[in-house]
CSV table of C-alpha atoms and ligand atoms in Angstrom, one decimal:
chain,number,residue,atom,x,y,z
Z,68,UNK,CA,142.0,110.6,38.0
Z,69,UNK,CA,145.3,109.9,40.0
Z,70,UNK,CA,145.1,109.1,43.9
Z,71,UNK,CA,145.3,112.0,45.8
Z,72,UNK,CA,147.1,111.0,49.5
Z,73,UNK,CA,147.6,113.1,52.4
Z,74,UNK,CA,149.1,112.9,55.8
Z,75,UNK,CA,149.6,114.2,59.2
Z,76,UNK,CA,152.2,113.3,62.4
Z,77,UNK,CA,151.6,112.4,65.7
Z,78,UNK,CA,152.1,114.8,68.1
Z,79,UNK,CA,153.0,115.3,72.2
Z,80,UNK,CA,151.8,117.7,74.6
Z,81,UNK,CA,155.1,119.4,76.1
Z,82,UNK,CA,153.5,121.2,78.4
Z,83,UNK,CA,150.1,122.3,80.0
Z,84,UNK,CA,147.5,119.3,79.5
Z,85,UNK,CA,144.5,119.3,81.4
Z,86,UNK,CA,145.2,122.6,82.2
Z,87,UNK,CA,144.3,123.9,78.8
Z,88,UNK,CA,141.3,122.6,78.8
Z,89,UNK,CA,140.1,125.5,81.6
Z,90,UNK,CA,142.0,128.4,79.3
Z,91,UNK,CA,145.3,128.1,80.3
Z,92,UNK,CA,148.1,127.8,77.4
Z,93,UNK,CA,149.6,124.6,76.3
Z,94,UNK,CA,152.7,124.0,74.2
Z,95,UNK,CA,152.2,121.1,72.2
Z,96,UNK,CA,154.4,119.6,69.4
Z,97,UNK,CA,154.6,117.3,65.9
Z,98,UNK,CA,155.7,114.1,66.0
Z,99,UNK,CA,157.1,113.0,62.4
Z,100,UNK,CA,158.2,109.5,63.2
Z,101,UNK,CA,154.6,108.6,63.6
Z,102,UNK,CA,151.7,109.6,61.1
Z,103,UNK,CA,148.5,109.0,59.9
Z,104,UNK,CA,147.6,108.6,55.9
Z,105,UNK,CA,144.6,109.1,53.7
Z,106,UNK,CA,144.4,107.6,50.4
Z,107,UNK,CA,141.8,108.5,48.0
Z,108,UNK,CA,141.0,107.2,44.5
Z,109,UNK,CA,138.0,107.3,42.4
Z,110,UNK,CA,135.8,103.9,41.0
Z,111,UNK,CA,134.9,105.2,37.9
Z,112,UNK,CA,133.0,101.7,37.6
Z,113,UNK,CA,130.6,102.5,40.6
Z,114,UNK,CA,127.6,104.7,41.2
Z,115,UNK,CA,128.2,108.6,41.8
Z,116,UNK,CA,128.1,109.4,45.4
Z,117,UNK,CA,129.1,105.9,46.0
Z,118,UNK,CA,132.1,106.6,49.0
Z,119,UNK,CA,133.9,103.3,50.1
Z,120,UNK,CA,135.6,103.7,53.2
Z,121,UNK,CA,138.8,101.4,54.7
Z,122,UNK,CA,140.5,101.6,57.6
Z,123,UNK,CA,142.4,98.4,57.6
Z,124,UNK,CA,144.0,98.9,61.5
Z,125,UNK,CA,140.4,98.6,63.0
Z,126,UNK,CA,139.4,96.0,60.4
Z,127,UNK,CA,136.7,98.7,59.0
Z,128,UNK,CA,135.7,98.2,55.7
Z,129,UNK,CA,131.8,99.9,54.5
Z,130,UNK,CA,130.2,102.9,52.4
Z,131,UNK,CA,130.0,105.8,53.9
Z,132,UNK,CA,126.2,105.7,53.8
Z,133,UNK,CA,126.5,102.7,56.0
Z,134,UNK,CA,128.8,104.3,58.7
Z,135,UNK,CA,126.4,105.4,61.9
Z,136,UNK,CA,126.3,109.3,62.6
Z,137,UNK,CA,128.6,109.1,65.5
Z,138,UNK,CA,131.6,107.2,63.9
Z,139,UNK,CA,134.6,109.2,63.9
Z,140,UNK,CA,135.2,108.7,59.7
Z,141,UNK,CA,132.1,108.6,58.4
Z,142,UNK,CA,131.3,112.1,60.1
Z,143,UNK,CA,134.9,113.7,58.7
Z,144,UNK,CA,134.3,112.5,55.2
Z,145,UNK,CA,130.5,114.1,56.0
Z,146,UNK,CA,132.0,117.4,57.2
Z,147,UNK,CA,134.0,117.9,54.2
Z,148,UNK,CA,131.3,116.8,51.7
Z,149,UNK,CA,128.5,119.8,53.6
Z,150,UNK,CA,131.6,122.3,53.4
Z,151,UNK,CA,132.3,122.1,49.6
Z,152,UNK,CA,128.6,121.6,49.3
Z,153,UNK,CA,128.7,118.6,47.5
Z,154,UNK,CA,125.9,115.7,47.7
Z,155,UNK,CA,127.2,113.5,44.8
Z,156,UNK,CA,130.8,113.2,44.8
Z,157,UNK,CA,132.2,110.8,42.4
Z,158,UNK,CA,132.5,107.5,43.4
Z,159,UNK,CA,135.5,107.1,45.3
Z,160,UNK,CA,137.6,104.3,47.8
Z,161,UNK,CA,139.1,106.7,51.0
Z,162,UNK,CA,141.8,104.1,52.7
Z,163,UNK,CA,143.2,105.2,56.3
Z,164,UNK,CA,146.1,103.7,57.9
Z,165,UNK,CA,148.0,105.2,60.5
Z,166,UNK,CA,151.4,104.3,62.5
Z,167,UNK,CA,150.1,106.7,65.4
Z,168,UNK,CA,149.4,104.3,68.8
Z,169,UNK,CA,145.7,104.4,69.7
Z,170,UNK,CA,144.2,106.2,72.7
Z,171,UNK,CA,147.8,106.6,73.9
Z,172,UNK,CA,147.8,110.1,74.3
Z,173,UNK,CA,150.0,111.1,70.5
Z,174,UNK,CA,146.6,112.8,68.5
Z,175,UNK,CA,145.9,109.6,66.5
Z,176,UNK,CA,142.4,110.8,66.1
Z,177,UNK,CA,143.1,114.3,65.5
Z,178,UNK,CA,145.7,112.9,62.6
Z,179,UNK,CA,143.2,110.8,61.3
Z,180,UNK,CA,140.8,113.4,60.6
Z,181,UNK,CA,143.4,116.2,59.4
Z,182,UNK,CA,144.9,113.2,56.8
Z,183,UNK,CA,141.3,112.4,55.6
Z,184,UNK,CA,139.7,116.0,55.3
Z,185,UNK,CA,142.7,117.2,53.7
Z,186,UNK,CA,142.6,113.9,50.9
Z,187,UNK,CA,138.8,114.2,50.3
Z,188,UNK,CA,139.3,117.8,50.1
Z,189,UNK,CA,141.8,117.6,47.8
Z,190,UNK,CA,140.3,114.5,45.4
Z,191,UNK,CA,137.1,116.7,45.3
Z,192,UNK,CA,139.1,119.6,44.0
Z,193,UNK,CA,138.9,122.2,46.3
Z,194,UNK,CA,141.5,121.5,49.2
Z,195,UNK,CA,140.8,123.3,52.3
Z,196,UNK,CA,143.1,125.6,53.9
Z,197,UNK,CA,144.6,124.9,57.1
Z,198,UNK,CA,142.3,126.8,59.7
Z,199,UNK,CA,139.3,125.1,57.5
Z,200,UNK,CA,141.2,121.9,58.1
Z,201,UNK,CA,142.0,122.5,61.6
Z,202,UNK,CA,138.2,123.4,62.4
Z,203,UNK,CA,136.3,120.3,60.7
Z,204,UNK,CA,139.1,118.0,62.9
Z,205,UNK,CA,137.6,120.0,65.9
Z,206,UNK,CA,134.1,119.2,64.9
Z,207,UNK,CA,135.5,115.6,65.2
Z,208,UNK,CA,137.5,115.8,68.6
Z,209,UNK,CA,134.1,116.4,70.1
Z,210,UNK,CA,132.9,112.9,69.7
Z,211,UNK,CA,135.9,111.9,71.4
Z,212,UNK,CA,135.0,113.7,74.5
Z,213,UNK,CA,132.6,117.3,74.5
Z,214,UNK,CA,135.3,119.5,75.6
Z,215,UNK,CA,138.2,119.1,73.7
Z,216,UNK,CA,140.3,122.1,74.0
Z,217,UNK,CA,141.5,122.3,70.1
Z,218,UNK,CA,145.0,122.0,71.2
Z,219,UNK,CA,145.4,118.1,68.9
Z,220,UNK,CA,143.7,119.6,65.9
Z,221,UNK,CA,145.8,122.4,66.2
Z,222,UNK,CA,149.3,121.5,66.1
Z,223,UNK,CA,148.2,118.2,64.0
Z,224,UNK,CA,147.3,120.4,61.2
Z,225,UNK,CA,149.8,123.2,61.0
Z,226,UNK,CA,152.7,120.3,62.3
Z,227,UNK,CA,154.9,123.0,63.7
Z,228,UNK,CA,155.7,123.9,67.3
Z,229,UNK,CA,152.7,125.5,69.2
Z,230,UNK,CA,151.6,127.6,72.0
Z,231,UNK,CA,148.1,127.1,72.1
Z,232,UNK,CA,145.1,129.1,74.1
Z,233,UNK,CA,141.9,128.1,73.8
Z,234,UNK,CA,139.7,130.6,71.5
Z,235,UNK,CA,142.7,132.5,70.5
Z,236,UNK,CA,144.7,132.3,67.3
Z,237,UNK,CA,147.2,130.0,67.4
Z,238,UNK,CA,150.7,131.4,67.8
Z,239,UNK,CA,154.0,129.2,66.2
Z,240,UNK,CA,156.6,129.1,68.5
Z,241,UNK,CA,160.4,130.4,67.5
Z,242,UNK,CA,162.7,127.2,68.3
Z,243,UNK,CA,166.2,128.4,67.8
Z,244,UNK,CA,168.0,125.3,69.3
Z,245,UNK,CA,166.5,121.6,68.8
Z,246,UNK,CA,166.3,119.7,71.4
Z,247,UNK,CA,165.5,115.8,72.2
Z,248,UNK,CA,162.4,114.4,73.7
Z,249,UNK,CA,161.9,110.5,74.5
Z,250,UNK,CA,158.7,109.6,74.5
Z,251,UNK,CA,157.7,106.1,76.6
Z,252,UNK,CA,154.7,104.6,75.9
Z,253,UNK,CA,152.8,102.9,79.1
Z,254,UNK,CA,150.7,100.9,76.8
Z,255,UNK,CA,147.8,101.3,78.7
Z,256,UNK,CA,145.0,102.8,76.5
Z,257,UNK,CA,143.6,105.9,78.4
Z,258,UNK,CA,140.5,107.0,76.2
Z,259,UNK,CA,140.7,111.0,76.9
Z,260,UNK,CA,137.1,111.6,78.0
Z,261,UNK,CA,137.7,109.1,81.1
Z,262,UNK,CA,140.5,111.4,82.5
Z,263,UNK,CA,139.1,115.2,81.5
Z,264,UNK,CA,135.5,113.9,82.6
Z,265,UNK,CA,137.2,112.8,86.1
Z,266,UNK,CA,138.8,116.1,86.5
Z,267,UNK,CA,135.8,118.0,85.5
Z,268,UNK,CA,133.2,116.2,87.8
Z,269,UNK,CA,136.7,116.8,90.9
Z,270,UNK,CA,137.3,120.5,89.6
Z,271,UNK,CA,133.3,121.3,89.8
Z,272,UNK,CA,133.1,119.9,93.4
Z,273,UNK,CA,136.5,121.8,94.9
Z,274,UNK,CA,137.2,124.7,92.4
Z,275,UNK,CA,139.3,126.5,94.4
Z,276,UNK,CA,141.7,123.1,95.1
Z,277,UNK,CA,142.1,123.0,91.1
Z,278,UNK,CA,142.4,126.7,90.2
Z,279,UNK,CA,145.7,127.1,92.0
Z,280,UNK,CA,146.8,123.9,90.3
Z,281,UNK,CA,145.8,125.6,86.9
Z,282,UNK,CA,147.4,128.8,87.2
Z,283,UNK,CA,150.7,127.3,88.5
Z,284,UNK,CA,150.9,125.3,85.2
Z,285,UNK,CA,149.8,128.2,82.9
Z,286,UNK,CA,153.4,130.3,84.5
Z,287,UNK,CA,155.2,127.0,84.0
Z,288,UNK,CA,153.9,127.3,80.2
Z,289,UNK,CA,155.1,130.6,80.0
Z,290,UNK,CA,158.4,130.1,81.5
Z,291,UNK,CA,158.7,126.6,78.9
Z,292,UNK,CA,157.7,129.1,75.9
Z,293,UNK,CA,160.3,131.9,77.4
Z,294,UNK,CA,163.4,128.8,77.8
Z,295,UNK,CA,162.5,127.3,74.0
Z,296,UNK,CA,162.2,130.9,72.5
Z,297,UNK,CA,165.9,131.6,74.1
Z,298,UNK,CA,167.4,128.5,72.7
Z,299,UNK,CA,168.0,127.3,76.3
Z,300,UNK,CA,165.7,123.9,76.1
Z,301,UNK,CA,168.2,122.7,78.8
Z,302,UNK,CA,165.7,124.6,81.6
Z,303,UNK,CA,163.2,122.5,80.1
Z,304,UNK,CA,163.8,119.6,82.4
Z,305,UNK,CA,162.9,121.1,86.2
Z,306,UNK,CA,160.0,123.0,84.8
Z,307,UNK,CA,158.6,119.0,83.0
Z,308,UNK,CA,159.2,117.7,86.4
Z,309,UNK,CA,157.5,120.3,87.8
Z,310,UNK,CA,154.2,120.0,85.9
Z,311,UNK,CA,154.2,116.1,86.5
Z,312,UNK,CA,154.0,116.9,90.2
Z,313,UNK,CA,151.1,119.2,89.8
Z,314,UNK,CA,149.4,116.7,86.9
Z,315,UNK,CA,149.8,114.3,90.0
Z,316,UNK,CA,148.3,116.3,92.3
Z,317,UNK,CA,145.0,116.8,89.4
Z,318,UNK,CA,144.9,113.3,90.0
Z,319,UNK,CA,145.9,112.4,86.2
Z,320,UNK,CA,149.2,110.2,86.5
Z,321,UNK,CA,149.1,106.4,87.6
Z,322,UNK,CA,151.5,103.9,88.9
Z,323,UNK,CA,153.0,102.9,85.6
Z,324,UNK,CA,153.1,106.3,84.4
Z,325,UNK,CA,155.2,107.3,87.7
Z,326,UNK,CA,157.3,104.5,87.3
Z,327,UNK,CA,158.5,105.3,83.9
Z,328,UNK,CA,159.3,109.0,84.6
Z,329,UNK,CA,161.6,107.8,87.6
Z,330,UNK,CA,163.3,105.4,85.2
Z,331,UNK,CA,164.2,108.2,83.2
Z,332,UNK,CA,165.1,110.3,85.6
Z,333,UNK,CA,167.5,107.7,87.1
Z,334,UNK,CA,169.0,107.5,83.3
Z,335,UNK,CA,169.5,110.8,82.9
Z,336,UNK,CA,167.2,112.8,81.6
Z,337,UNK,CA,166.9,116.0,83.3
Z,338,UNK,CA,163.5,115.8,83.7
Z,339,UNK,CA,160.1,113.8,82.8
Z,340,UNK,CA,156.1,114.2,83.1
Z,341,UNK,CA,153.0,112.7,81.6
Z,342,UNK,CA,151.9,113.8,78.4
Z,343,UNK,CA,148.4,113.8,76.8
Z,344,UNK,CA,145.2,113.1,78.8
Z,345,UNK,CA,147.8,110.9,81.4
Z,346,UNK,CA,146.0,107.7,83.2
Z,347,UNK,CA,148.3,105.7,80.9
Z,348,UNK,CA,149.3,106.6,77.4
Z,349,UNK,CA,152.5,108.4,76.9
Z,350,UNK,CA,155.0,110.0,79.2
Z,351,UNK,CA,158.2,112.4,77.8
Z,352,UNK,CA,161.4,112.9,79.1
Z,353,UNK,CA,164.1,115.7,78.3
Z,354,UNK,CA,167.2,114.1,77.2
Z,355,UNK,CA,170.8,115.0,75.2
Z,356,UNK,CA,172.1,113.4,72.4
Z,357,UNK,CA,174.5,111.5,74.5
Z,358,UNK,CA,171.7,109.9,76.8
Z,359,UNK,CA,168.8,109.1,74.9
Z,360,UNK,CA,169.5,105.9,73.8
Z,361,UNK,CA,169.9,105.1,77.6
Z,362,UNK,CA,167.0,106.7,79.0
Z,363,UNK,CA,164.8,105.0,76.0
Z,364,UNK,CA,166.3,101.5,77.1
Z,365,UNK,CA,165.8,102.3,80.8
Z,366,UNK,CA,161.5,103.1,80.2
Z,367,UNK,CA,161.7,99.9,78.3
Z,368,UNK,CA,163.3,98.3,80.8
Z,369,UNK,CA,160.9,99.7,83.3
Z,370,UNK,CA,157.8,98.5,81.4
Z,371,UNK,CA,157.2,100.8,78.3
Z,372,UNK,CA,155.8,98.7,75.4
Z,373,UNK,CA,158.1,100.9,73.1
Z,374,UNK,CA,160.3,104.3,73.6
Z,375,UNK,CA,160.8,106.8,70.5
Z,376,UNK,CA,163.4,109.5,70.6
Z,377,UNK,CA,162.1,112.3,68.9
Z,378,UNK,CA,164.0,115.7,68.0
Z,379,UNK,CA,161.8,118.9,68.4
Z,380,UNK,CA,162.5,121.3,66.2
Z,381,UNK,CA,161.3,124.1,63.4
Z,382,UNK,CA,161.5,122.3,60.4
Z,383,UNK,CA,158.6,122.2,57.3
Z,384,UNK,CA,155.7,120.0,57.4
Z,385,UNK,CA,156.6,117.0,55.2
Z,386,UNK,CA,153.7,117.6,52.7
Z,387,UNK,CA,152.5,115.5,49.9
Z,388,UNK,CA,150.2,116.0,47.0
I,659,PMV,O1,144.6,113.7,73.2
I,659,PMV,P1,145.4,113.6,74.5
I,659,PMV,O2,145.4,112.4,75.2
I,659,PMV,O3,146.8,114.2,74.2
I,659,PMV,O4,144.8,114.7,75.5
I,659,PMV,C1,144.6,116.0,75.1
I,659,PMV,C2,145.0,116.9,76.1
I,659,PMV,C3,144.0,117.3,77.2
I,659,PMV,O5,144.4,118.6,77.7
I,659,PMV,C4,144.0,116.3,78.3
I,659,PMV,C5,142.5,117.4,76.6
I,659,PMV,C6,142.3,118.6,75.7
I,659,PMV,O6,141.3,118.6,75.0
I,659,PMV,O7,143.2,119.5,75.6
């Protein structure tokens, strides 16, 4: 039986974080340079229902029988296995690796799980379609933290441009005109939960401060999908630095994080916010082909562990077999 591999990218939150969380939209998008891989191949020599699991990056190496019920692999590979029905699949070695930076705000997780369910899937010959894909690496997300709005899964899985309501269908966005994103990297890991648990506990306490801070990013959403949809992603800029003052004001950014989207302001870019879950992690900035070099060597300069230039745009999944 050949070795059936799968993958998924990375991905950054353009616009809405946080705020989609409490049902307003998000535009979220795939990140090629970065991706996770799964790698399945069967052990004819070993016992049926025998499932090795390595994940090399976080020195994990054990059966799937062995793995607790909360760890993030063991309960993907478990999802698939009660989905297809199967209790005995043949014995089998499922190796992860992934380029994606951890807890840094790019989906690693989400990528993780898509790559694996997609491979296990596959190797157990009946590959699940996207939205089946989509809603076992949901099932996952929830470990991370218990009120993950679906937006990582989401564009993880389908690896095109979305705008994203929780509890509605997904809708691709139209992206006549590609544009250029840097993305600078605080290297401060910001687990997720720490962040949306924070803003829960604050939003429960003074609802009616938060609300307002909510709606205004839901418009700037709308306006972001409007600009991109009219190939004019040079209004993107204000409307990123306007939803970094309000993720601010949510009490999500942090020195470092502020420091970097100044730098790239200062360098050019016409505009820069937090992205992901904020606290640390990633930040993006808008830039043109004629600046991003600079602005990536200015958040280095101010402090990112790495910069990555990324161009958005509507192009096909890279898929493999
Ligand atoms: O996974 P991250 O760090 O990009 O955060 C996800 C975005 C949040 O809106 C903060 C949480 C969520 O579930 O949507």
């Amino acid at each position: 039986m050949p070795a059936i591999t799968a993958s998924a990218p990375g991905k950054i939150i353009l616009f809405g974080e946080h705020a989609v969380v409490y049902g307003r939209p998000a535009i979220a998008v795939p990140v090629n340079q970065v991706r996770a891989r799964a790698i399945v191949t069967a052990n004819p020599g070993s016992a049926p229902g025998t499932v090795r699991i390595q994940a090399p990056d976080v020195g994990l190496e054990a059966e799937l029988a062995s793995l607790g019920q909360d760890h993030p692999l063991g309960v993907a590979a478990r999802l698939v296995l009660s989905e297809l029905g199967v209790t005995r699949p043949p014995a089998c070695t499922l190796r992860i690796t992934s380029s994606i930076p951890l807890s840094a705000g790019m989906g690693s997780g989400a990528a993780v799980s898509v790559a694996l369910i997609r491979a296990l899937s596959a190797f157990l010959g009946q590959a699940l379609p996207p939205e089946r894909v989509s809603a076992l690496a949901y099932e996952v997300e929830k470990l991370h933290h218990g009120t993950p709005s679906g937006i990582d899964n989401t564009v993880i899985t389908y690896a095109l441009p979305v705008y994203f309501t929780r509890g509605q269908p997904v809708e691709m966005l139209r992206l006549p005109r590609p544009f250029m994103v840097v993305i600078g990297d605080t290297g401060i890991a910001s687990p997720t939960a720490i962040a949306v648990g924070d803003l829960r506990r604050a939003w429960q306490t003074e609802p009616a401060r938060y609300e307002p801070l909510f709606d205004a990013v839901g418009r700037i959403v709308q306006a972001g999908r409007t600009a991109i949809e009219a190939g004019q992603p040079q209004a993107l800029g204000a409307l990123m630095n306007e939803n970094h003052a309000l993720l601010r004001q949510m009490g999500v950014s942090c020195t470092e994080l502020d420091r970097l989207v100044e730098a790239a302001r200062a360098a050019g870019a016409s505009g820069a916010k937090l992205s992901g879950a904020g606290r640390g992690g990633n930040m993006i900035a808008l830039a043109q082909p004629e600046n991003a070099q600079a602005v990536a060597q200015a958040l280095e300069q101010a402090g990112a562990r790495r910069a990555l230039i990324t161009l958005v745009q509507k192009d096909e999944p890279a898929r493999e077999g």
